[in-house]
PDB file of C-alpha atoms (C1' of nucleotides) in Angstrom:
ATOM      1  CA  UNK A   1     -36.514  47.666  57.892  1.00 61.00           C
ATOM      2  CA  UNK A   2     -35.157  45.618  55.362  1.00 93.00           C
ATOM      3  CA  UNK A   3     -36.420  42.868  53.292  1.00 96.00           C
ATOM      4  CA  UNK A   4     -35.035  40.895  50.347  1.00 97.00           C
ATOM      5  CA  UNK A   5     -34.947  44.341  48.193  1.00 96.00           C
ATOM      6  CA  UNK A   6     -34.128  46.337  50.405  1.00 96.00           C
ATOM      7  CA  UNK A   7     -30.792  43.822  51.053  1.00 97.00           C
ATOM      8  CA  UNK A   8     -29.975  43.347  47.531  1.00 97.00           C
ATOM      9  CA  UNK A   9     -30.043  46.875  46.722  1.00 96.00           C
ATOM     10  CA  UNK A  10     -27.467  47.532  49.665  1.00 96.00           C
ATOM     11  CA  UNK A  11     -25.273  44.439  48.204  1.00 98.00           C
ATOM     12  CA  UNK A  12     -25.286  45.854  44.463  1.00 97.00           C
ATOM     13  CA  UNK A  13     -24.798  49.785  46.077  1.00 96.00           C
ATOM     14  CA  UNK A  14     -21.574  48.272  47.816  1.00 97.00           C
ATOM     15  CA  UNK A  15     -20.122  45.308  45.559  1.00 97.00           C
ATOM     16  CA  UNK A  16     -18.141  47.515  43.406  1.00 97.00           C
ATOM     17  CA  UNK A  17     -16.735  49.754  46.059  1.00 96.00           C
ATOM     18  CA  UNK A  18     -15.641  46.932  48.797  1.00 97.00           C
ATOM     19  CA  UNK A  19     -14.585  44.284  46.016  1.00 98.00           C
ATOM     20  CA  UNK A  20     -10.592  43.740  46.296  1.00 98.00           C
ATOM     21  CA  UNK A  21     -10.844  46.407  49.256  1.00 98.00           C
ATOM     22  CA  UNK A  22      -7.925  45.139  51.823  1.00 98.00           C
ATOM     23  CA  UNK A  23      -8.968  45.193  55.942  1.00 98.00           C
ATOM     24  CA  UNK A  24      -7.064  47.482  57.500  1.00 97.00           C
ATOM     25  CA  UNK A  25      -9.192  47.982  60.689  1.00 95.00           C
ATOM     26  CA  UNK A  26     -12.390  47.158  62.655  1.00 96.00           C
ATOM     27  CA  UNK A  27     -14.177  48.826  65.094  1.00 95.00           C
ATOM     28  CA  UNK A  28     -17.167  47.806  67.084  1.00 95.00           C
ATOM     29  CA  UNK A  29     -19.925  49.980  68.841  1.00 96.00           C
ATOM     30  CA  UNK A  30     -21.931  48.721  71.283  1.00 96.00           C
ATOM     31  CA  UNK A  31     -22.983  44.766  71.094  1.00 96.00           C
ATOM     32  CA  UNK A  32     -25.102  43.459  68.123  1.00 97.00           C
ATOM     33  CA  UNK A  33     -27.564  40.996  68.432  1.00 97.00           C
ATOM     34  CA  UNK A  34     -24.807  38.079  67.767  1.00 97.00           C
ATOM     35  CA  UNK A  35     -21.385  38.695  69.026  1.00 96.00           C
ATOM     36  CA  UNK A  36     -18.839  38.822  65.654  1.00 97.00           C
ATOM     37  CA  UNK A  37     -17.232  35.610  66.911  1.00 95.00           C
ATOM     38  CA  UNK A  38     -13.766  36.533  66.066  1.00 95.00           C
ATOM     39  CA  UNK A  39     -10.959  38.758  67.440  1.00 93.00           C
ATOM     40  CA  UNK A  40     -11.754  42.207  65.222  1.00 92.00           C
ATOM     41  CA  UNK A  41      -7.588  42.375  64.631  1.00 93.00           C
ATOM     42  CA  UNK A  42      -7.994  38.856  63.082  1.00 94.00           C
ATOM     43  CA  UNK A  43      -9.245  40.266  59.746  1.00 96.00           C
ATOM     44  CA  UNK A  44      -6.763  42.979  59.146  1.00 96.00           C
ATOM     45  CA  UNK A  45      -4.602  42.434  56.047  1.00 97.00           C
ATOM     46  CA  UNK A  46      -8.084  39.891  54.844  1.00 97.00           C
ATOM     47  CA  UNK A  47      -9.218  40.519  51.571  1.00 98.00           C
ATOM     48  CA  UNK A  48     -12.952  41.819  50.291  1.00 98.00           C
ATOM     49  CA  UNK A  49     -13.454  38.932  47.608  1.00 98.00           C
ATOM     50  CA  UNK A  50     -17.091  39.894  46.866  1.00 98.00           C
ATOM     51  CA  UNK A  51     -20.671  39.770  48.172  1.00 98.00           C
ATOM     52  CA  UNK A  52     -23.349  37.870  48.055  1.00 98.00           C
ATOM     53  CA  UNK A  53     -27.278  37.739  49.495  1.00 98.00           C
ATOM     54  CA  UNK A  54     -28.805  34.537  51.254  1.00 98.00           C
ATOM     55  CA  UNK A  55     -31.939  35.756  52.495  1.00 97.00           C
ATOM     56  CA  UNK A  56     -31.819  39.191  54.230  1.00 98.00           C
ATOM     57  CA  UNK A  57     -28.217  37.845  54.953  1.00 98.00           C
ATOM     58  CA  UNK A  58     -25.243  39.892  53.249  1.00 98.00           C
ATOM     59  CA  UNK A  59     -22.182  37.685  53.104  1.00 98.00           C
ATOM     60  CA  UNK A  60     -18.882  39.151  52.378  1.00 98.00           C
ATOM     61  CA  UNK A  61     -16.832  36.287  51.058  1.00 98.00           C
ATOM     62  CA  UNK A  62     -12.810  37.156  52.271  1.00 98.00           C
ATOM     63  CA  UNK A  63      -9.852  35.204  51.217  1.00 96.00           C
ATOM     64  CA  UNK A  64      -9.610  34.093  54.922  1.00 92.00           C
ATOM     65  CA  UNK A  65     -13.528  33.261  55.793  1.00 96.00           C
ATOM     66  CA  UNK A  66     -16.908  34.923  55.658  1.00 97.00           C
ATOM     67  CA  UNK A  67     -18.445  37.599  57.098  1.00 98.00           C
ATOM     68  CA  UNK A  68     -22.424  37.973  58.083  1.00 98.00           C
ATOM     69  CA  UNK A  69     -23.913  41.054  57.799  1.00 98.00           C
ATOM     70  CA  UNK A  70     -27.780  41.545  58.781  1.00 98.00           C
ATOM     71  CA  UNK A  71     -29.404  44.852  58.759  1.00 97.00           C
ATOM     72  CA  UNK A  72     -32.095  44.131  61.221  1.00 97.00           C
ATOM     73  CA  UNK A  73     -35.277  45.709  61.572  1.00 96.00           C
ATOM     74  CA  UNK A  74     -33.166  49.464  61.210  1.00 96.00           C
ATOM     75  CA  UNK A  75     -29.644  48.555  59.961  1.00 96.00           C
ATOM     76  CA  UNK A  76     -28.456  50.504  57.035  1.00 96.00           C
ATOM     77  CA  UNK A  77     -24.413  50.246  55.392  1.00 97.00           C
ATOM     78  CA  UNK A  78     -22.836  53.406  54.558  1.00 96.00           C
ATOM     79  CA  UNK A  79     -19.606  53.476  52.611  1.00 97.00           C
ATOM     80  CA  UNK A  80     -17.327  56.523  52.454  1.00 96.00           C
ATOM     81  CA  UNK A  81     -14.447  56.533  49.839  1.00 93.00           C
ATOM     82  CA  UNK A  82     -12.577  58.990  52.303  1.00 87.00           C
ATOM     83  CA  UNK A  83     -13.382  61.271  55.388  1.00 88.00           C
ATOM     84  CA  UNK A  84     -15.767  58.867  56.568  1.00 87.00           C
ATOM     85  CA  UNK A  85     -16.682  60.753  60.241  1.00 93.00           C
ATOM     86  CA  UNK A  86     -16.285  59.297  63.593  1.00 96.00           C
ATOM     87  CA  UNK A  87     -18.745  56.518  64.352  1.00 96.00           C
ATOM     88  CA  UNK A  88     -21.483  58.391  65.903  1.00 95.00           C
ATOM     89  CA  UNK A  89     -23.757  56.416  68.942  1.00 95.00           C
ATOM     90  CA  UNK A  90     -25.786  54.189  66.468  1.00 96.00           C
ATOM     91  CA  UNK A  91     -22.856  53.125  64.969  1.00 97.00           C
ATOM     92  CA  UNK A  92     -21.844  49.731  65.576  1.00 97.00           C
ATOM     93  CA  UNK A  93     -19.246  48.376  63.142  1.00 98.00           C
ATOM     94  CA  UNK A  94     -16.449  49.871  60.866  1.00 97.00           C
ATOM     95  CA  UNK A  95     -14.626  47.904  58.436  1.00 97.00           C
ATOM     96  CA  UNK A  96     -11.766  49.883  57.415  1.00 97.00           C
ATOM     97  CA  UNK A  97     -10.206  48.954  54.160  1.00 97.00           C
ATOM     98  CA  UNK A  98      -7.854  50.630  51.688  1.00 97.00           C
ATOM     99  CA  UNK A  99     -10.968  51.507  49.410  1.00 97.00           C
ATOM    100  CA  UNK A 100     -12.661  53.323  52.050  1.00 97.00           C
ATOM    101  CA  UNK A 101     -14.974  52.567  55.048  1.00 98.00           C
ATOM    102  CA  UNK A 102     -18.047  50.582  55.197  1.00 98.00           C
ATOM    103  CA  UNK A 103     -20.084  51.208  58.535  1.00 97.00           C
ATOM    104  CA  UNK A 104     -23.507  49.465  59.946  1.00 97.00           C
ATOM    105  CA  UNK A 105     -25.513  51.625  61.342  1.00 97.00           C
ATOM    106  CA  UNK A 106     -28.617  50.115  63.115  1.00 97.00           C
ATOM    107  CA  UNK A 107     -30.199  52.210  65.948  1.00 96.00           C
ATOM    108  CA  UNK A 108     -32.082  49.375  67.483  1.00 96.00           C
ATOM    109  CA  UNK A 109     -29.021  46.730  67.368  1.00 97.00           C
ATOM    110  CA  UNK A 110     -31.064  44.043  65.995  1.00 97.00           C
ATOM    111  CA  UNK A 111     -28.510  43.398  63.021  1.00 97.00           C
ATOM    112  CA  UNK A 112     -25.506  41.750  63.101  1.00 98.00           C
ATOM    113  CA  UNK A 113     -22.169  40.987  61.949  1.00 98.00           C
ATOM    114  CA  UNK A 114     -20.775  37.803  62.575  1.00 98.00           C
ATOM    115  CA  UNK A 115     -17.577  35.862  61.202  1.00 97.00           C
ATOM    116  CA  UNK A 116     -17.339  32.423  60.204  1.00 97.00           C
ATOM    117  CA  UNK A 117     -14.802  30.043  58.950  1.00 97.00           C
ATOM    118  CA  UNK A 118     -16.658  29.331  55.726  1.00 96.00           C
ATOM    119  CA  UNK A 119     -20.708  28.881  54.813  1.00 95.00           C
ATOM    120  CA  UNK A 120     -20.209  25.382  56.658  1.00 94.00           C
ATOM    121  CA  UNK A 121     -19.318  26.388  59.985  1.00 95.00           C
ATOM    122  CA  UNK A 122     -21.611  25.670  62.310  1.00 95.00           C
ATOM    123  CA  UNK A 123     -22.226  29.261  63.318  1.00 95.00           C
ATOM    124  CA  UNK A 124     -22.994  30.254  59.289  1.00 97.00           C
ATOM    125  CA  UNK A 125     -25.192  27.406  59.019  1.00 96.00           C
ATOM    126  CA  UNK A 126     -27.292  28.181  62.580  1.00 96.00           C
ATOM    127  CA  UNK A 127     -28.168  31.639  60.663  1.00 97.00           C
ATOM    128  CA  UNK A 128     -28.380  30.398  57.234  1.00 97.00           C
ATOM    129  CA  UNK A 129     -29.421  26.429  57.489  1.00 96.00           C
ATOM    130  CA  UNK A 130     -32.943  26.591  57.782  1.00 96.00           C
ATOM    131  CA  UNK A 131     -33.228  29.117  55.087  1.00 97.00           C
ATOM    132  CA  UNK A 132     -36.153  28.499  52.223  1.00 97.00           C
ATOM    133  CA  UNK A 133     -35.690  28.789  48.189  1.00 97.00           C
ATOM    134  CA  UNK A 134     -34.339  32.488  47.116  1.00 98.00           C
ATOM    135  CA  UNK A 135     -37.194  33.771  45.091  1.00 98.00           C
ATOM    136  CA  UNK A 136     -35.519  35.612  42.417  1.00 98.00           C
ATOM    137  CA  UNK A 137     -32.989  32.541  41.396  1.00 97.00           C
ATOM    138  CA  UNK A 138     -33.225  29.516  39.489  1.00 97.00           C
ATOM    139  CA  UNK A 139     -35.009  27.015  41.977  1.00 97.00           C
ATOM    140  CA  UNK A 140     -38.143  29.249  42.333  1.00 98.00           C
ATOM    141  CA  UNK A 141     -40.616  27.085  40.937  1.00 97.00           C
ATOM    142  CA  UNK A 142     -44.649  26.774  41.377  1.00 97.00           C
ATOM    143  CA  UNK A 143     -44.617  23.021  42.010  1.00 97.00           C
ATOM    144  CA  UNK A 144     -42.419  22.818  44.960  1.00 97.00           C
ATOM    145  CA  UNK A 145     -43.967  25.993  46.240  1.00 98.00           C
ATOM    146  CA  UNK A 146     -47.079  24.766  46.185  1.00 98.00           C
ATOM    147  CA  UNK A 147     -46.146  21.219  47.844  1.00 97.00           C
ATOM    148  CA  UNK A 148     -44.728  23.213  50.898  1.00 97.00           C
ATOM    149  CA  UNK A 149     -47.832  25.228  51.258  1.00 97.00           C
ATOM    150  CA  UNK A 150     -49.661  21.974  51.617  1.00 97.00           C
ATOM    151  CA  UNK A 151     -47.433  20.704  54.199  1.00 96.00           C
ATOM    152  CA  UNK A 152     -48.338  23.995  56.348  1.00 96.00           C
ATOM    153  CA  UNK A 153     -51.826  25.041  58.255  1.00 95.00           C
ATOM    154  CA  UNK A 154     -50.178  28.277  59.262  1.00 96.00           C
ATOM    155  CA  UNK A 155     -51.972  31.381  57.977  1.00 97.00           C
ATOM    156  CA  UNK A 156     -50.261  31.940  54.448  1.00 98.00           C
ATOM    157  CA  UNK A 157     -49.155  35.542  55.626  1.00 97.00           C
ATOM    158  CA  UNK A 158     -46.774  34.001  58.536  1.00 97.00           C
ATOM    159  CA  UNK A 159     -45.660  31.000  56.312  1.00 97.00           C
ATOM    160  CA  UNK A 160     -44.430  33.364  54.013  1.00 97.00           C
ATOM    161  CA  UNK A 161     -42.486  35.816  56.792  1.00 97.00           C
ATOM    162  CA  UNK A 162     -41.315  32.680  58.207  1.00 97.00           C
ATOM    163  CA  UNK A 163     -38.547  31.929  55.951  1.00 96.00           C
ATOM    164  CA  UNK A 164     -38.040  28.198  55.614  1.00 96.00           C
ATOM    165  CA  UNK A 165     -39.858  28.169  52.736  1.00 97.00           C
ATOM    166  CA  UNK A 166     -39.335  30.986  50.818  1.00 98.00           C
ATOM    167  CA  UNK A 167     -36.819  33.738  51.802  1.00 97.00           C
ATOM    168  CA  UNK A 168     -36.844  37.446  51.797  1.00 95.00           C
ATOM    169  CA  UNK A 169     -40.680  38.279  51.884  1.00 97.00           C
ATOM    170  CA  UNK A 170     -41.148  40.310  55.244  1.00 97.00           C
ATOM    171  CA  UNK A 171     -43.916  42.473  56.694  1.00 97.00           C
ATOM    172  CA  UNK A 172     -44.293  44.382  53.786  1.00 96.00           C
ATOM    173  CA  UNK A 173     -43.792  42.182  50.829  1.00 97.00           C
ATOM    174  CA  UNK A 174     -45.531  39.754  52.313  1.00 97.00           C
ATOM    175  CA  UNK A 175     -49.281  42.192  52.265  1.00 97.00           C
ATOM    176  CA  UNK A 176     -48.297  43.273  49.278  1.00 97.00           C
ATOM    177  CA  UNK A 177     -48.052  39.824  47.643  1.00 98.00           C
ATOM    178  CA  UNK A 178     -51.241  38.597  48.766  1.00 98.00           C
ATOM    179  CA  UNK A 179     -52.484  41.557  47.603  1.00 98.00           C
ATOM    180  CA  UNK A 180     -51.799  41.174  43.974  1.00 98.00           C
ATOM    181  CA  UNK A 181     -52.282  37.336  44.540  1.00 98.00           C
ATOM    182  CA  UNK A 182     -55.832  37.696  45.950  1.00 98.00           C
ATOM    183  CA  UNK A 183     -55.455  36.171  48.702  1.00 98.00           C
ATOM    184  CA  UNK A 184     -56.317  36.980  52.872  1.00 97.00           C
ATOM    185  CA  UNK A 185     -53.553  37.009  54.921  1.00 97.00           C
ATOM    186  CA  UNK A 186     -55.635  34.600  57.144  1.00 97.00           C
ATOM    187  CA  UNK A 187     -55.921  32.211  55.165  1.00 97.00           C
ATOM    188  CA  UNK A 188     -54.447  28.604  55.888  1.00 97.00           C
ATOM    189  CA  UNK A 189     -51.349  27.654  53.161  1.00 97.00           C
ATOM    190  CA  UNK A 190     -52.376  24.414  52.915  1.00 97.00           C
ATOM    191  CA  UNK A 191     -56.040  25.394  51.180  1.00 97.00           C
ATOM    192  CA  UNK A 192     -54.132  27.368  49.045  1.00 97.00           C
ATOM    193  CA  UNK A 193     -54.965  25.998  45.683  1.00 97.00           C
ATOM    194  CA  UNK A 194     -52.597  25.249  42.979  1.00 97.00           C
ATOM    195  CA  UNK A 195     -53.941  28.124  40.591  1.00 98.00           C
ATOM    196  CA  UNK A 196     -53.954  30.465  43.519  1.00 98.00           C
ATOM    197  CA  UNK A 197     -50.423  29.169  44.480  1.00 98.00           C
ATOM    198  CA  UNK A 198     -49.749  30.080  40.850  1.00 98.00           C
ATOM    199  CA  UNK A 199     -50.702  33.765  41.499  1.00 98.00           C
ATOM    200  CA  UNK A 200     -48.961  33.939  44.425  1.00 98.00           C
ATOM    201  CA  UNK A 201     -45.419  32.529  43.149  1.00 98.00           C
ATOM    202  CA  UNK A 202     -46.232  34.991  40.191  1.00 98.00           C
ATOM    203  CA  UNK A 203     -47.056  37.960  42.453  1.00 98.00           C
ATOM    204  CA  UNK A 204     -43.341  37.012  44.701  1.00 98.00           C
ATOM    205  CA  UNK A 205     -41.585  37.503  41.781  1.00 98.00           C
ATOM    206  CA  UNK A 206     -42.825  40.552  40.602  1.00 97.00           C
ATOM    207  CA  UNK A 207     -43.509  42.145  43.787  1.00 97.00           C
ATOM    208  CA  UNK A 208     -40.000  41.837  44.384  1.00 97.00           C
ATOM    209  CA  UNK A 209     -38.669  42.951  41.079  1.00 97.00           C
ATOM    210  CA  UNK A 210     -40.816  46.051  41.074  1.00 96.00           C
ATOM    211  CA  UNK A 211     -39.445  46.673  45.152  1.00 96.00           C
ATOM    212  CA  UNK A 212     -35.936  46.528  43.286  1.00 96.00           C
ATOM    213  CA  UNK A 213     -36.423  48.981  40.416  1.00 96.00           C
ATOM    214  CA  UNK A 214     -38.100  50.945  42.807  1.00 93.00           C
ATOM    215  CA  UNK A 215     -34.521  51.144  45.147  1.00 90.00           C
ATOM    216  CA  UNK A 216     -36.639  49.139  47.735  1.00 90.00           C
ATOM    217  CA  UNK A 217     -38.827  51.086  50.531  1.00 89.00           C
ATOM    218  CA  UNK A 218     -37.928  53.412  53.030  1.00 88.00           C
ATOM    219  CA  UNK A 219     -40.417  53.807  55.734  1.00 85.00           C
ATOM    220  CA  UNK A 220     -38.260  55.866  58.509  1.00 79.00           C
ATOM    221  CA  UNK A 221     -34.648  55.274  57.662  1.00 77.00           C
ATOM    222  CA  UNK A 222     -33.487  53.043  54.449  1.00 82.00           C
ATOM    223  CA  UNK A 223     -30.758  53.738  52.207  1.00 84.00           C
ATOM    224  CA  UNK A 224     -28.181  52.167  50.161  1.00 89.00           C
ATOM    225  CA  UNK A 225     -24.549  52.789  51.160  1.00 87.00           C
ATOM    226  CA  UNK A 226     -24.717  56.134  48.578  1.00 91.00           C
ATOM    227  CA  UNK A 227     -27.905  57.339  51.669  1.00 89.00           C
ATOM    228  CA  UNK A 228     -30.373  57.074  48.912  1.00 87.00           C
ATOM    229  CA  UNK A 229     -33.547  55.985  49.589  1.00 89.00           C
ATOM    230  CA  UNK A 230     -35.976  53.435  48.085  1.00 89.00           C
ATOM    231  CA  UNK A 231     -39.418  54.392  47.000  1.00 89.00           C
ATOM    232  CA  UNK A 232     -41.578  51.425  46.312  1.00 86.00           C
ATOM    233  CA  UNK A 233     -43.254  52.539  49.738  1.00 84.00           C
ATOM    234  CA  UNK A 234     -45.752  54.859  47.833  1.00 79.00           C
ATOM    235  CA  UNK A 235     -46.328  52.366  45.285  1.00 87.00           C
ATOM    236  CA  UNK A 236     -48.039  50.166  48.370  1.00 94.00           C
ATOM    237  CA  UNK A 237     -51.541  48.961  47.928  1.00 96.00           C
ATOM    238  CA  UNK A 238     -52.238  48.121  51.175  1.00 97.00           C
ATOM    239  CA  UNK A 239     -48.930  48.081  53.639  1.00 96.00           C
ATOM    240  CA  UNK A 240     -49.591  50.879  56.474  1.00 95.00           C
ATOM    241  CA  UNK A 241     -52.729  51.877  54.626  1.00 95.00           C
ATOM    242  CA  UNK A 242     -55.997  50.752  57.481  1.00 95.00           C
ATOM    243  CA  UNK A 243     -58.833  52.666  56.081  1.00 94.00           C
ATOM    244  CA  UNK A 244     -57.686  53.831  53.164  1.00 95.00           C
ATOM    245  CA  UNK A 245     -59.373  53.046  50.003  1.00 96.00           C
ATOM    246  CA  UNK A 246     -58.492  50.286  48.408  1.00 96.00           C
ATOM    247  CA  UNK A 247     -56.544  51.546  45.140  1.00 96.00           C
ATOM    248  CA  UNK A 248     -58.310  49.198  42.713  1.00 97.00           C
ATOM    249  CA  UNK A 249     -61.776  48.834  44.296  1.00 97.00           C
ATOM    250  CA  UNK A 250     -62.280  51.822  46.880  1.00 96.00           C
ATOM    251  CA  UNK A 251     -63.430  49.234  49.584  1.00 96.00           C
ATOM    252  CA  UNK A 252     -61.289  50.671  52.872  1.00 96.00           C
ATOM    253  CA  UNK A 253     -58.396  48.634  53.967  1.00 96.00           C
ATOM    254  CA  UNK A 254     -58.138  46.764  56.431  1.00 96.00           C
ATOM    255  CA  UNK A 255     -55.762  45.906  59.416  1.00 95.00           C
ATOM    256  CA  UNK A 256     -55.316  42.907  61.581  1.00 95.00           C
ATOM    257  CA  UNK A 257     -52.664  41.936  63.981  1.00 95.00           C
ATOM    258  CA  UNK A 258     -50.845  38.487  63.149  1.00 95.00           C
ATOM    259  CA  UNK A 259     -48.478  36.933  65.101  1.00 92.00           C
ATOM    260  CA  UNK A 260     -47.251  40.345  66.510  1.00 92.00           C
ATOM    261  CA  UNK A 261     -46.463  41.643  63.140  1.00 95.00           C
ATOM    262  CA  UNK A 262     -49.262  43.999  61.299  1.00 96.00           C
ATOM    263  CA  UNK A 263     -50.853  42.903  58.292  1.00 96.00           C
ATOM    264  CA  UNK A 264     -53.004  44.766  55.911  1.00 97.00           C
ATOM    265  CA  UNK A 265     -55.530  43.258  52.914  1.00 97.00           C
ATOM    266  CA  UNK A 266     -58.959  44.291  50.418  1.00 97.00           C
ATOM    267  CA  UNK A 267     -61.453  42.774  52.202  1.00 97.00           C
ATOM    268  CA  UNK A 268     -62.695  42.816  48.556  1.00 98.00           C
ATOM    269  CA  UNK A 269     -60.013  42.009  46.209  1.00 98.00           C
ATOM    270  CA  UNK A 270     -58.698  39.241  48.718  1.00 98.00           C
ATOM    271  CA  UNK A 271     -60.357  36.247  49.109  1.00 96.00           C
ATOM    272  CA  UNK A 272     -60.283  33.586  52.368  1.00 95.00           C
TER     273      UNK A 272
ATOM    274  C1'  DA B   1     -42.537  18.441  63.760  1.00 58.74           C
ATOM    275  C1'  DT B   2     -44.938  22.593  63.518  1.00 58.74           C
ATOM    276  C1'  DT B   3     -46.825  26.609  65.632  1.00 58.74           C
ATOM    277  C1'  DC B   4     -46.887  30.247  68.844  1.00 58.74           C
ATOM    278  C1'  DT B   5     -44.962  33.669  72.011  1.00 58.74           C
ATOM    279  C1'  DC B   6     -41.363  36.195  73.721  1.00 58.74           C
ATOM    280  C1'  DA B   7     -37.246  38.656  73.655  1.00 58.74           C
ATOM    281  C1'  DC B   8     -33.842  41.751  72.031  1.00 58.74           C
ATOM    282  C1'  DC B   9     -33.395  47.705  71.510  1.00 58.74           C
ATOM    283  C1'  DT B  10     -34.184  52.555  70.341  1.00 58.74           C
ATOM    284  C1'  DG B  11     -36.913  56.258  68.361  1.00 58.74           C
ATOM    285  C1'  DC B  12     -40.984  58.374  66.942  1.00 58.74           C
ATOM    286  C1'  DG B  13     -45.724  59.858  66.542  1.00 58.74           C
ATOM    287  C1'  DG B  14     -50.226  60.275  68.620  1.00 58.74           C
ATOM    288  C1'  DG B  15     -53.156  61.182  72.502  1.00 58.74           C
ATOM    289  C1'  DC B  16     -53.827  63.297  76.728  1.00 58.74           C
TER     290       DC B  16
ATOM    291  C1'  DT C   1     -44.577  71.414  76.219  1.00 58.74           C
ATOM    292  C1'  DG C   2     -44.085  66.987  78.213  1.00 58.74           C
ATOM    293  C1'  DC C   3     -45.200  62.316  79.425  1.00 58.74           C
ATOM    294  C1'  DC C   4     -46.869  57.737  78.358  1.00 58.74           C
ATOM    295  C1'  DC C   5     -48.164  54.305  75.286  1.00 58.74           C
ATOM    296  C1'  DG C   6     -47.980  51.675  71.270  1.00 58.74           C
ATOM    297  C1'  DC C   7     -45.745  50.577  67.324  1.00 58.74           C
ATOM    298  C1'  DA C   8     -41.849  49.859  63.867  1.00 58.74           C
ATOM    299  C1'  DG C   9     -39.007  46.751  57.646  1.00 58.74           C
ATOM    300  C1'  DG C  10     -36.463  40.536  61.814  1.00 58.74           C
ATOM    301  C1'  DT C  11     -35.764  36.204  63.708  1.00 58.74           C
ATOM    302  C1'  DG C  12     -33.721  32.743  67.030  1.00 58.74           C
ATOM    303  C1'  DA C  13     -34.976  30.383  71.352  1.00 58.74           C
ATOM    304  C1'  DG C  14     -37.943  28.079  73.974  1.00 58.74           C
ATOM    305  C1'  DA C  15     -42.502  26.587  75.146  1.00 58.74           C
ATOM    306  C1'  DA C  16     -46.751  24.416  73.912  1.00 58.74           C
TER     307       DA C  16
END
DNA sequence: ATTCTCACCTGCGGGC
DNA sequence: TGCCCGCAGGTGAGAA
């Protein structure tokens, strides 16, 4: 499910209420992808110092550590003020605090919530280590961008899901992008030209931005930790839409199967 | 070193 | 209605 908006719409939906929030108690559900790494009783009496986003990577900064929260391909955070109900089957961690109760819940347990002494530790680092540029901050920039492309033959549409380059652009993002950047998902990164590596930094940014204003996409589940959900998923030109007219050009849409994950382009508008 | 494939897990929709 | 298959927003590990 969740991609760089879809992340950083949960963080901003849940800064304000777990900020200064106190531990109290944790409760795990059935196994995560990583184990948490820590004895749950460990954090009580921690404090919620803030929260940050590396990547589709939440990181709850506590005066005693960090904690690593990833949502998965169908993680979602909930947070109730009070009366929060039992954990029900798909939920798999519970961080009680004095401000309330923030719970993952992530049906296929392909998230995770892992503790580490600091962004150092060797555990933080094997998550967060390889990690690329963050799009929407500072170090964006066309001309590195475009001198990693040329270090990759990779088709342009797995470089960018990859990671180590840039971060936060999955499955959907990453059609959508080439998309508005003209560009096949097929196509090698390294012949990626420096004007069209121009369009596509451009089209990362705002792709992104628009995801964001938009509350990000739910396809089947996503919400922020208020269960609202996102709606950039009907602004999609071509994600999940094989045969479908293309929205600028009419030419059907078409579908192709890329290293096990779906992608979707204009034959027309999008060029090898 | 980079690229590719597999694995992890559950639910849902489509076709028969 | 019910079963079976394929597919789903991610990503580390290991092989090639």
């Amino acid at each position: 499910m969740p991609e760089l908006p879809e992340v950083e719409v949960t963080r901003r939906s849940v800064v304000n209420d777990i900020t200064g929030a106190r531990i109290q108690h944790l409760q795990m559900g059935k196994p995560l992808r990583w184990p948490l790494g820590i004895e749950p009783q460990k954090l009580q009496g921690q404090t919620v110092l803030g929260v940050r986003r590396r990547g589709k990577y939440l990181l709850f900064d506590l005066d005693g550590g960090l904690l690593l929260v990833h949502l998965g391909m169908s993680g979602s955070l909930a947070f109730f003020a009070n009366n929060a109900k039992p954990p029900g089957p798909h939920d798999h961690f519970d961080l009680g605090t004095d401000k309330g109760l923030l719970r993952l819940h992530d049906p296929r347990r392909f998230g995770a919530a892992v503790w580490a002494a600091s962004e150092q530790d060797p555990v933080a680092q094997k998550l967060l280590g390889h990690l690329g540029v963050e799009p929407l901050g500072p170090d964006f920039n066309v001309k590195d961008f475009h001198a990693g492309l040329k270090t990759r033959s990779a088709p342009i549409k797995q470089v960018l899901l990859a990671g180590d380059l840039v971060v936060g652009v999955g499955n959907i993002y990453a059609s959508e992008t080439l998309f508005l950047a003209g560009i096949r998902p097929t196509t090698r990164a390294k012949k990626i030209s420096r004007p069209r590596a121009e369009k596509l930094y451009k089209a990362i940014i705002e792709v992104l931005n628009k995801a964001l204003g938009q509350g990000g996409s739910t396809l089947r589940n996503f919400s922020n930790v208020r269960g609202e959900a996102g709606h950039f998923q009907v602004l999609a030109n071509v994600y999940d839409r094989a045969g479908q007219p293309c929205r600028v050009c009419a030419t059907p849409i078409r579908g192709l199967v890329q290293g096990q994950r779906s992608s979707y382009f204009c034959p027309t508008c999008q060029k090898p």
